[in-house]
Coordinates of C-alpha atoms in Angstrom, one line a residue:
M1 CA 0.0 0.0 -0.1
L2 CA 1.0 3.8 -0.4
K3 CA 2.2 4.7 2.6
S4 CA 3.1 8.4 2.1
L5 CA 3.7 10.4 -0.5
F6 CA 5.9 14.0 -0.6
I7 CA 6.5 16.0 -3.0
Q8 CA 8.5 19.4 -3.5
N9 CA 8.1 21.5 -6.6
Y10 CA 6.2 20.0 -8.6
A11 CA 3.7 22.3 -10.6
L12 CA 1.3 24.4 -8.3
I13 CA 3.1 22.4 -5.1
N14 CA 5.5 24.3 -3.7
E15 CA 6.2 21.0 -0.7
L16 CA 3.4 18.6 1.4
R17 CA 4.4 15.3 2.9
I18 CA 1.1 13.6 2.9
E19 CA 0.7 9.7 4.6
F20 CA -2.3 7.5 4.0
E21 CA -3.6 4.7 5.4
R22 CA -5.3 1.2 4.5
G23 CA -9.0 1.1 3.9
F24 CA -11.7 2.7 1.9
S25 CA -10.3 6.9 1.8
V26 CA -11.2 9.6 -1.0
I27 CA -10.2 12.6 -1.8
T28 CA -12.0 16.0 -2.0
G29 CA -11.1 19.1 -3.4
E30 CA -12.7 21.8 -5.8
T31 CA -12.0 21.0 -9.5
G32 CA -8.8 23.0 -10.2
A33 CA -6.9 22.2 -6.7
G34 CA -4.7 20.0 -7.8
K35 CA -6.0 16.2 -7.3
S36 CA -5.0 16.1 -11.2
I37 CA -1.6 16.9 -9.9
L38 CA -1.8 14.5 -7.2
L39 CA -2.4 12.0 -9.9
G40 CA 0.5 13.3 -12.0
A41 CA 2.4 13.2 -9.2
I42 CA 2.3 9.5 -8.7
G43 CA 2.2 8.8 -12.3
L44 CA 5.9 9.7 -12.5
L45 CA 6.7 7.5 -9.7
L46 CA 5.8 4.7 -11.9
G47 CA 7.3 5.6 -15.2
G48 CA 5.6 8.1 -16.6
R49 CA 7.3 10.3 -18.6
A50 CA 9.4 13.3 -17.0
E51 CA 9.5 17.3 -18.6
A52 CA 10.7 19.9 -17.6
R53 CA 7.4 21.4 -17.8
M54 CA 6.4 20.3 -14.6
I55 CA 8.8 21.6 -12.9
K56 CA 7.0 24.9 -10.0
S57 CA 7.9 27.4 -12.0
G58 CA 11.2 29.5 -10.6
A59 CA 13.3 25.8 -9.3
R60 CA 15.8 24.4 -10.5
R61 CA 14.7 20.8 -9.5
C62 CA 12.2 19.1 -8.9
I63 CA 11.7 15.7 -6.7
I64 CA 8.6 13.1 -5.7
E65 CA 9.2 10.6 -3.6
A66 CA 6.5 7.7 -1.8
E67 CA 7.4 5.1 1.0
F68 CA 5.2 1.3 -0.6
D69 CA 4.4 -1.7 2.5
L70 CA 4.6 -4.4 0.6
T71 CA 4.8 -6.8 3.7
G72 CA 3.1 -9.8 2.3
S73 CA 3.2 -8.8 -1.5
K74 CA 4.3 -11.2 -4.0
A75 CA 6.8 -8.7 -4.9
E76 CA 10.8 -10.4 -3.6
V77 CA 10.8 -11.8 -7.6
F78 CA 11.3 -8.5 -8.6
F79 CA 13.5 -7.1 -6.7
E80 CA 15.9 -9.7 -6.9
E81 CA 15.9 -10.4 -10.6
N82 CA 16.6 -6.6 -10.6
D83 CA 19.4 -6.5 -8.4
I84 CA 17.5 -4.0 -5.7
D85 CA 18.1 -4.2 -1.9
F86 CA 14.6 -5.0 -0.2
D87 CA 14.0 -6.0 3.3
G88 CA 10.5 -7.7 3.0
H89 CA 8.6 -4.7 3.9
S90 CA 9.0 -1.4 3.0
C91 CA 10.3 0.3 -1.2
I92 CA 10.9 3.6 -1.5
I93 CA 10.3 4.8 -5.3
R94 CA 11.3 8.2 -6.4
R95 CA 11.8 10.2 -9.1
D96 CA 14.5 13.9 -9.6
L97 CA 13.6 16.1 -12.4
S98 CA 15.9 19.2 -13.5
D99 CA 15.5 21.8 -15.7
N100 CA 17.8 21.0 -18.2
G101 CA 14.9 18.2 -18.9
K102 CA 17.7 15.7 -17.1
S103 CA 15.6 12.4 -14.7
R104 CA 16.2 10.9 -12.2
A105 CA 14.4 6.9 -10.9
F106 CA 16.4 5.4 -7.5
I107 CA 13.9 2.2 -5.9
N108 CA 15.4 1.7 -2.7
D109 CA 18.7 3.8 -3.8
T110 CA 19.4 2.4 -6.5
P111 CA 19.7 3.6 -9.5
A112 CA 16.6 2.7 -11.3
Q113 CA 15.4 2.7 -15.4
V114 CA 11.5 3.8 -16.4
S115 CA 11.8 1.0 -17.6
Q116 CA 11.8 -0.8 -14.2
L117 CA 9.4 1.7 -12.1
R118 CA 7.1 0.5 -14.9
A119 CA 6.9 -2.8 -13.8
L120 CA 7.5 -2.5 -10.0
G121 CA 4.5 0.7 -10.8
A122 CA 2.2 -2.0 -12.5
M123 CA 2.2 -4.5 -9.2
L124 CA 2.0 -1.4 -6.7
I125 CA -0.6 1.0 -8.3
D126 CA -4.5 -0.1 -10.2
I127 CA -5.1 4.2 -11.4
H128 CA -8.3 4.4 -12.9
S129 CA -8.7 7.3 -14.3
Q130 CA -12.3 9.1 -16.6
H131 CA -10.5 8.1 -19.4
Q132 CA -10.4 4.3 -19.1
N133 CA -14.1 4.2 -19.8
L134 CA -13.4 4.5 -22.8
L135 CA -11.1 0.8 -22.7
L136 CA -14.7 -1.0 -22.2
S137 CA -15.4 -1.3 -25.2
Q138 CA -12.4 -2.7 -26.7
E139 CA -11.6 -6.6 -27.2
N140 CA -8.1 -6.3 -25.3
F141 CA -9.4 -5.0 -22.6
Q142 CA -11.9 -7.7 -22.3
L143 CA -10.2 -10.1 -23.3
N144 CA -8.1 -9.3 -20.6
V145 CA -10.4 -9.2 -17.5
L146 CA -11.7 -12.8 -18.8
D147 CA -8.0 -13.6 -18.4
I148 CA -7.6 -12.2 -14.7
I149 CA -10.7 -14.0 -13.6
A150 CA -9.6 -17.2 -15.0
H151 CA -5.5 -17.6 -13.9
D152 CA -4.6 -18.3 -16.5
Q153 CA -1.8 -16.2 -17.7
A154 CA 0.3 -19.3 -16.8
L155 CA -1.5 -21.0 -20.2
L156 CA -1.6 -17.9 -22.1
Q157 CA 2.3 -17.4 -21.5
Q158 CA 2.6 -20.8 -23.3
Y159 CA -0.1 -20.2 -25.6
Q160 CA 2.1 -16.5 -26.7
S161 CA 5.4 -19.4 -27.2
S162 CA 3.5 -21.4 -28.6
F163 CA 2.3 -18.8 -31.6
E164 CA 5.6 -17.0 -31.3
A165 CA 6.9 -20.7 -33.2
Y166 CA 3.7 -21.2 -35.8
Q167 CA 4.2 -17.8 -36.5
Q168 CA 8.0 -18.8 -37.3
A169 CA 7.0 -22.1 -38.9
R170 CA 5.0 -20.2 -41.6
Q171 CA 7.5 -17.1 -42.2
Q172 CA 10.1 -20.0 -43.1
L173 CA 7.9 -21.9 -45.2
R174 CA 6.4 -18.9 -47.5
D175 CA 10.0 -17.9 -47.7
A176 CA 11.0 -21.6 -48.8
E177 CA 8.3 -21.3 -51.5
S178 CA 9.5 -17.7 -52.7
A179 CA 12.9 -19.1 -52.8
L180 CA 11.8 -21.9 -54.5
A181 CA 9.4 -19.9 -57.2
R182 CA 12.9 -17.6 -57.4
G183 CA 14.9 -20.5 -58.5
L184 CA 12.4 -22.7 -60.7
E185 CA 11.8 -18.9 -62.8
D186 CA 15.3 -18.8 -62.8
E187 CA 16.6 -22.8 -63.3
D188 CA 17.0 -22.7 -66.8
Y189 CA 19.6 -19.2 -67.0
L190 CA 21.2 -21.2 -64.2
R191 CA 21.3 -24.6 -65.4
F192 CA 23.1 -22.2 -68.4
Q193 CA 25.3 -20.4 -67.4
L194 CA 26.5 -23.5 -64.5
Q195 CA 26.8 -25.8 -67.7
Q196 CA 29.2 -22.6 -68.9
L197 CA 30.8 -22.4 -65.7
E198 CA 31.9 -25.9 -65.0
E199 CA 33.0 -27.0 -69.0
L200 CA 35.7 -24.3 -67.7
D201 CA 36.7 -26.6 -65.3
L202 CA 37.8 -24.3 -63.1
A203 CA 40.5 -25.8 -60.0
A204 CA 43.0 -23.0 -57.5
G205 CA 46.1 -22.1 -60.0
K206 CA 44.3 -22.8 -63.4
Q207 CA 44.2 -19.9 -64.7
E208 CA 47.8 -18.9 -64.3
E209 CA 48.5 -22.1 -65.6
M210 CA 47.4 -21.6 -68.6
E211 CA 48.8 -18.0 -69.3
Q212 CA 51.8 -19.3 -68.4
E213 CA 50.9 -22.0 -71.3
Q214 CA 49.6 -19.4 -73.6
Q215 CA 52.9 -16.9 -73.6
M216 CA 55.4 -20.6 -74.3
L217 CA 53.3 -21.8 -77.0
E218 CA 53.0 -17.8 -78.5
H219 CA 56.7 -17.6 -79.0
A220 CA 57.5 -21.3 -79.0
E221 CA 60.1 -20.3 -82.2
E222 CA 61.9 -17.4 -80.0
I223 CA 62.4 -19.3 -77.1
R224 CA 63.4 -23.3 -79.4
E225 CA 65.6 -20.4 -80.2
A226 CA 67.6 -19.4 -77.1
L227 CA 67.5 -22.5 -76.3
W228 CA 69.7 -23.9 -79.6
T229 CA 71.3 -21.3 -79.5
A230 CA 72.6 -21.0 -75.4
E231 CA 73.5 -25.0 -75.8
Q232 CA 75.5 -24.5 -78.9
L233 CA 77.8 -21.9 -77.0
L234 CA 78.3 -24.7 -74.3
Q235 CA 79.1 -27.5 -77.1
G236 CA 80.3 -25.7 -79.9
D237 CA 79.5 -26.8 -83.2
D238 CA 81.0 -29.5 -85.3
R239 CA 83.3 -27.2 -87.8
T240 CA 85.5 -25.4 -84.6
S241 CA 84.3 -27.2 -81.9
S242 CA 84.9 -23.6 -80.2
G243 CA 82.0 -24.7 -76.7
V244 CA 82.8 -23.2 -73.1
L245 CA 82.8 -27.3 -72.7
Q246 CA 85.9 -28.0 -75.0
A247 CA 87.7 -25.3 -73.5
L248 CA 87.3 -25.5 -70.1
H249 CA 88.4 -30.0 -71.5
N250 CA 91.2 -27.7 -72.8
A251 CA 91.8 -25.8 -69.3
E252 CA 91.7 -29.3 -68.1
R253 CA 94.5 -30.6 -69.4
S254 CA 97.1 -27.3 -69.6
L255 CA 96.3 -27.6 -65.7
S256 CA 97.2 -31.3 -65.3
A257 CA 100.1 -31.1 -67.6
I258 CA 102.0 -29.3 -65.1
A259 CA 100.3 -30.1 -61.6
S260 CA 103.8 -32.2 -60.7
M261 CA 105.9 -29.0 -60.7
L262 CA 102.9 -26.6 -59.1
P263 CA 100.7 -28.8 -56.4
A264 CA 98.3 -25.9 -56.3
A265 CA 97.0 -27.0 -60.4
D266 CA 96.2 -30.5 -58.2
E267 CA 92.8 -28.8 -57.3
L268 CA 91.9 -25.9 -60.1
T269 CA 91.6 -28.4 -61.8
T270 CA 89.1 -30.7 -59.5
R271 CA 87.0 -27.4 -60.1
L272 CA 87.1 -26.9 -63.4
D273 CA 86.4 -30.6 -63.7
C274 CA 83.1 -29.6 -61.6
C275 CA 82.3 -26.9 -63.5
H276 CA 82.5 -28.9 -66.6
I277 CA 80.2 -31.6 -65.3
E278 CA 77.8 -28.6 -64.0
L279 CA 77.7 -26.7 -67.3
K280 CA 77.5 -30.7 -69.3
D281 CA 74.3 -31.4 -67.7
I282 CA 72.8 -27.7 -68.1
S283 CA 74.0 -28.3 -71.8
N284 CA 71.6 -31.9 -71.8
E285 CA 68.5 -30.2 -70.0
L286 CA 68.8 -27.1 -72.7
S287 CA 69.3 -29.1 -75.3
A288 CA 66.0 -31.6 -74.2
Q289 CA 63.9 -28.7 -73.4
A290 CA 64.5 -27.3 -76.5
E291 CA 62.6 -30.4 -78.1
D292 CA 60.0 -30.6 -76.3
I293 CA 59.0 -27.3 -77.2
D294 CA 57.0 -27.4 -80.4
V295 CA 55.1 -25.0 -82.0
D296 CA 51.5 -26.5 -81.9
P297 CA 49.0 -23.8 -83.2
E298 CA 46.3 -26.3 -82.4
R299 CA 47.1 -26.2 -78.5
L300 CA 47.4 -22.4 -78.5
A301 CA 44.3 -22.2 -79.9
I302 CA 42.3 -24.7 -76.9
V303 CA 44.6 -22.4 -74.5
N304 CA 43.3 -19.1 -76.7
D305 CA 40.1 -20.5 -76.5
W306 CA 39.9 -21.4 -72.6
L307 CA 41.6 -18.0 -71.9
S308 CA 39.0 -15.8 -74.0
R309 CA 35.8 -17.7 -72.5
F310 CA 37.0 -17.7 -69.0
Y311 CA 37.6 -13.3 -69.3
S312 CA 34.4 -13.4 -70.2
A313 CA 32.5 -15.4 -67.6
Q314 CA 34.7 -13.0 -65.2
Q315 CA 33.4 -9.6 -66.8
K316 CA 29.7 -11.4 -66.8
H317 CA 29.5 -12.3 -63.2
H318 CA 31.8 -9.0 -62.4
A319 CA 34.7 -11.5 -60.5
Q320 CA 37.5 -9.9 -59.4
S321 CA 39.6 -13.2 -59.0
E322 CA 39.5 -17.5 -59.9
Q323 CA 38.7 -17.6 -56.5
Q324 CA 35.2 -15.7 -56.6
L325 CA 34.2 -17.7 -59.5
I326 CA 34.9 -21.1 -58.0
D327 CA 32.3 -19.9 -55.5
I328 CA 29.5 -18.3 -58.0
T329 CA 30.3 -22.3 -59.2
E330 CA 29.9 -23.1 -56.1
D331 CA 26.7 -21.1 -55.1
F332 CA 24.9 -21.8 -58.7
R333 CA 25.8 -25.9 -57.9
N334 CA 23.6 -25.2 -54.6
R335 CA 21.1 -23.4 -55.2
L336 CA 19.7 -25.9 -57.9
S337 CA 20.5 -28.1 -55.2
L338 CA 17.9 -26.6 -53.3
I339 CA 15.6 -26.8 -56.6
D340 CA 16.2 -30.2 -57.0
S341 CA 15.7 -31.5 -53.7
S342 CA 13.1 -28.7 -52.7
G343 CA 10.1 -31.2 -52.6
E344 CA 11.2 -33.0 -49.6
H345 CA 12.6 -29.8 -47.7
L346 CA 9.0 -27.6 -48.4
Q347 CA 7.4 -31.6 -47.2
A348 CA 9.5 -30.7 -44.3
L349 CA 8.7 -27.7 -43.9
R350 CA 4.8 -27.6 -44.5
N351 CA 5.1 -30.9 -41.9
A352 CA 6.9 -28.2 -39.2
C353 CA 4.0 -25.6 -40.2
E354 CA 0.8 -28.1 -39.1
Q355 CA 2.4 -29.1 -36.2
A356 CA 3.1 -26.5 -34.2
A357 CA -0.5 -25.1 -35.8
C358 CA -1.4 -28.1 -33.8
A359 CA -0.3 -27.3 -30.8
L360 CA -1.3 -23.8 -31.3
Q361 CA -5.0 -25.6 -31.5
D362 CA -4.6 -27.4 -28.8
L363 CA -3.5 -24.4 -26.8
G364 CA -5.9 -22.1 -27.9
A365 CA -8.4 -25.1 -27.0
Q366 CA -7.8 -24.9 -23.9
L367 CA -7.6 -21.1 -23.6
T368 CA -10.9 -20.7 -24.9
A369 CA -12.1 -23.2 -22.2
S370 CA -10.8 -21.6 -18.8
R371 CA -12.3 -18.5 -21.2
Q372 CA -15.6 -19.9 -21.9
Q373 CA -15.7 -21.5 -17.3
A374 CA -14.2 -17.6 -16.7
A375 CA -17.1 -16.2 -19.0
H376 CA -19.9 -17.9 -16.7
E377 CA -18.5 -16.6 -13.8
V378 CA -17.9 -12.9 -14.4
E379 CA -21.9 -12.8 -16.2
Q380 CA -22.6 -14.5 -12.9
K381 CA -20.7 -12.0 -10.6
M382 CA -21.5 -8.7 -13.0
T383 CA -25.4 -9.4 -12.1
A384 CA -24.6 -9.4 -8.4
L385 CA -22.8 -6.2 -8.5
L386 CA -25.1 -4.0 -10.4
A387 CA -28.1 -5.3 -9.2
P388 CA -27.9 -2.9 -6.1
L389 CA -25.9 -0.2 -8.0
G390 CA -29.6 1.0 -9.2
I391 CA -30.0 -1.5 -12.5
P392 CA -31.9 -4.4 -11.3
N393 CA -33.3 -5.9 -14.3
I394 CA -29.4 -5.9 -15.5
Q395 CA -28.6 -8.1 -18.5
F396 CA -25.1 -9.0 -18.8
Q397 CA -23.5 -11.0 -21.2
I398 CA -20.1 -12.2 -23.0
I399 CA -20.0 -13.8 -26.4
I400 CA -16.7 -15.7 -27.5
N401 CA -16.4 -16.4 -31.0
Q402 CA -13.7 -18.0 -32.4
R403 CA -11.4 -15.5 -34.3
P404 CA -10.9 -16.7 -38.7
E405 CA -6.9 -16.6 -37.6
P406 CA -4.8 -17.2 -34.8
S407 CA -3.8 -14.6 -32.5
P408 CA -1.2 -13.5 -30.6
T409 CA -4.3 -13.9 -27.4
G410 CA -5.1 -16.8 -29.0
L411 CA -8.6 -18.0 -30.8
D412 CA -11.1 -15.8 -29.7
N413 CA -13.1 -13.2 -30.2
V414 CA -14.6 -11.5 -26.5
S415 CA -17.6 -9.3 -26.9
F416 CA -19.2 -7.8 -23.3
L417 CA -23.0 -7.5 -24.0
F418 CA -25.2 -5.1 -22.2
C419 CA -28.9 -4.2 -21.6
A420 CA -30.5 -2.8 -18.1
N421 CA -34.0 -2.8 -19.2
K422 CA -36.1 -6.8 -19.3
N423 CA -37.6 -6.4 -22.1
G424 CA -33.8 -4.6 -24.2
Q425 CA -32.0 -6.2 -26.5
L426 CA -28.2 -7.5 -25.6
Q427 CA -25.9 -4.9 -27.4
S428 CA -22.4 -4.4 -27.6
I429 CA -21.9 -2.4 -23.9
A430 CA -20.2 0.7 -25.6
D431 CA -23.4 1.2 -27.5
V432 CA -26.1 0.8 -25.6
A433 CA -24.2 1.8 -22.2
S434 CA -24.8 5.4 -21.0
G435 CA -22.1 7.4 -19.2
G436 CA -23.3 6.9 -15.5
E437 CA -23.7 2.7 -16.5
I438 CA -20.3 2.8 -18.0
A439 CA -19.0 3.8 -15.0
R440 CA -20.8 1.3 -12.5
V441 CA -20.2 -1.4 -14.6
M442 CA -16.2 0.0 -14.6
L443 CA -16.1 -0.2 -11.1
S444 CA -17.7 -3.7 -10.6
L445 CA -14.9 -5.0 -13.5
K446 CA -12.7 -3.6 -11.4
A447 CA -13.6 -4.8 -8.2
L448 CA -13.9 -8.4 -9.4
I449 CA -9.8 -7.7 -10.7
S450 CA -8.9 -6.6 -7.8
D451 CA -9.8 -9.5 -5.9
A452 CA -8.9 -12.4 -8.9
V453 CA -5.0 -9.7 -8.0
R454 CA -5.1 -8.7 -5.3
Q455 CA -3.9 -5.3 -6.1
P456 CA -3.0 -3.2 -3.0
T457 CA -3.8 -0.2 -4.3
I458 CA -6.5 0.5 -6.3
I459 CA -7.3 4.4 -7.4
F460 CA -10.6 6.2 -8.8
D461 CA -10.2 9.1 -10.0
E462 CA -13.7 10.4 -10.6
I463 CA -15.5 6.5 -11.5
D464 CA -18.6 8.6 -9.6
T465 CA -19.0 10.4 -13.3
G466 CA -23.0 10.1 -13.9
V467 CA -24.3 9.1 -11.0
S468 CA -26.1 10.5 -8.0
G469 CA -27.8 10.3 -5.0
R470 CA -28.5 6.2 -3.5
I471 CA -26.2 5.5 -6.6
A472 CA -23.2 6.8 -5.7
E473 CA -23.6 5.7 -2.0
R474 CA -23.6 2.1 -3.5
M475 CA -21.1 2.5 -5.3
A476 CA -18.7 4.1 -2.7
E477 CA -20.4 1.0 -0.3
M478 CA -19.1 -1.7 -3.1
M479 CA -15.1 0.2 -3.1
S480 CA -15.6 0.4 0.8
A481 CA -16.5 -2.8 0.5
M482 CA -12.7 -3.6 -1.7
G483 CA -11.0 -1.8 1.2
E484 CA -12.2 -4.1 4.0
S485 CA -10.4 -6.7 3.2
G486 CA -6.4 -5.0 3.3
R487 CA -6.3 -3.4 0.2
Q488 CA -5.9 0.6 -0.5
V489 CA -8.9 2.2 -2.2
I490 CA -8.5 6.0 -3.0
S491 CA -11.2 7.9 -4.6
I492 CA -11.6 11.1 -6.1
T493 CA -14.9 12.1 -6.2
H494 CA -17.0 15.4 -5.7
L495 CA -19.5 13.5 -4.5
P496 CA -20.9 13.9 -0.3
Q497 CA -22.4 10.9 -0.7
I498 CA -19.1 8.6 -1.3
A499 CA -16.6 12.0 0.2
A500 CA -18.9 10.1 3.7
M501 CA -17.9 6.3 3.3
G502 CA -14.5 7.0 3.2
R503 CA -12.5 6.5 6.9
H504 CA -10.3 8.8 6.2
H505 CA -10.7 11.7 4.2
Y506 CA -7.9 14.1 2.4
R507 CA -8.4 18.0 0.6
V508 CA -6.6 19.2 -2.1
Y509 CA -6.7 22.9 -2.4
K510 CA -5.5 25.9 -3.2
Q511 CA -3.7 28.7 -0.9
D512 CA -2.5 32.2 -2.6
S513 CA -0.3 35.0 -1.2
A514 CA 1.0 37.3 -2.3
D515 CA 2.7 36.7 -5.4
E516 CA 1.9 32.5 -6.7
T517 CA -0.4 29.9 -6.1
T518 CA -0.3 26.7 -4.6
S519 CA -1.5 23.9 -4.4
N520 CA -1.7 22.0 -0.8
I521 CA -3.2 19.1 0.9
E522 CA -4.7 18.0 4.2
H523 CA -5.9 15.1 6.3
L524 CA -9.3 15.7 7.4
D525 CA -10.4 15.7 11.1
A526 CA -14.2 14.6 12.3
D527 CA -15.1 19.3 12.1
G528 CA -13.1 18.6 8.3
R529 CA -14.7 16.0 7.0
I530 CA -18.1 17.6 7.9
T531 CA -17.4 21.6 7.2
E532 CA -15.6 20.1 3.1
I533 CA -18.9 17.9 2.9
A534 CA -21.1 20.4 3.9
H535 CA -19.7 22.5 1.1
M536 CA -20.3 19.8 -1.1
L537 CA -23.0 19.7 -0.3
S538 CA -24.3 23.8 -0.4
G539 CA -21.6 25.4 -2.7
T540 CA -19.1 27.9 -0.5
E541 CA -21.5 29.3 1.6
L542 CA -21.8 27.5 4.3
T543 CA -25.9 26.9 5.7
D544 CA -26.8 25.5 8.9
A545 CA -28.8 22.8 6.7
A546 CA -26.1 21.5 5.0
I547 CA -24.2 20.7 8.5
A548 CA -26.8 19.3 10.0
N549 CA -27.0 17.1 6.3
A550 CA -23.3 16.2 6.6
K551 CA -23.3 15.0 9.5
T552 CA -26.4 12.8 8.6
L553 CA -24.1 11.2 5.5
L554 CA -21.3 10.7 8.3
S555 CA -23.5 9.2 11.3
H556 CA -25.4 7.0 8.5
A557 CA -21.5 6.1 7.0
E558 CA -21.1 4.5 10.4
T559 CA -23.4 2.9 10.7
L560 CA -22.8 0.4 7.4

């Protein structure tokens, strides 16, 4: 429950600190006194958007802080998951706004993200403002009411996980079918291109090998002539025998002749012999290579044709290297392989999609059954709750139809039907209910929901719009009953019948000074309550009759 609220430099508030109590409390005050300011400040603590314009004029900083008593709540999981200290009882939320637009948030003095405030706030307070009455006509709200009453959140989460799996399976099947359709359109093209590339018999290094062979074939005569010339220079010709090898042989003979006279000649002779052997080997290799060099126009034509087709393929497929062209060839093979095996692949995806659909339908059917059971409970309880609120002939029915396609929330379309008269026809509640009737329906739904979720604090912002007199008193009794089970219920109201029913009464008021107007709030004592309710009855002028009437209302409330 909300124990205390501290506000400093927010809107028209200089500084206020107010303590709140359990049970049913009311907040009253003239229109424009600042009740909406209080709600706005609480909304910031629950993760609302912070803006610099919210800071009181002339101030540099705004602080809003609230303390909550979470004894007996199930909030421990939130604090554990977010690594925030928690003693099991007290929780303090603070929001600081600076005039430079920056905002900081703290939970138990631990810096927090706005998303964390929202998550925690959803467990702490439900603020029902007037515009939320419009939610009654929205299917998602009606469906959420059933899910809350049915306590089927775990089942709904299973369904939603199954729905995501089903959507993923469907998307994979659609993607595969689209890819196959595109592939079939391009199949002839792919096969033609692959045939051309496969005819090249591509392999790493083949381009370089073919280019080298081309060079050799184009200059075969020149190469062979050079080899023969080199060989002749080593061997000499038949006429002169003046080759290098003959010269070396002659040098060896000369040195051998003086070996007995010059000891060093033996070593020199040996070295010349080594050179002679090496050069003779080179000569033989030159001869062999010259013999192997053929002028082969046919082979040159084959090599030129291969290289021409290779360069053309590179240009056509925008390949910058031989490896890229090899990769493109493999990609074509893979794409055609997918086309060739598409039947088996598509069948596997269809089977997976059917299995996901069956699992989804099974969980959806369980969810529908749970909602149908909850619908009967809601119909009975809403009839019992609304009859004392001035709709004795209430007809309230919940229709659940199957959706044409599964949705993230289930297989169901839900519609709340309403009729306030015996002989009337049931119609969509938003189409036939008046403003006052919608307020009473919403209050009754909130009473049902609050019992189901055990939310510690509920704030009703003028839930009584469109009602008065005895009906207002009945609505106050319902809110009071909601607060009797240890819950904190706060109603912002303009009706004296509701104000008199509160166990605690707070008044919001404005004060004018020489240079500013400020909003304040006070906890009224018994005399203060009489005066406030009398003003609500008679207006600005306080009459004896209004005071007597106020006392009567308060006395009557105490007997209930």
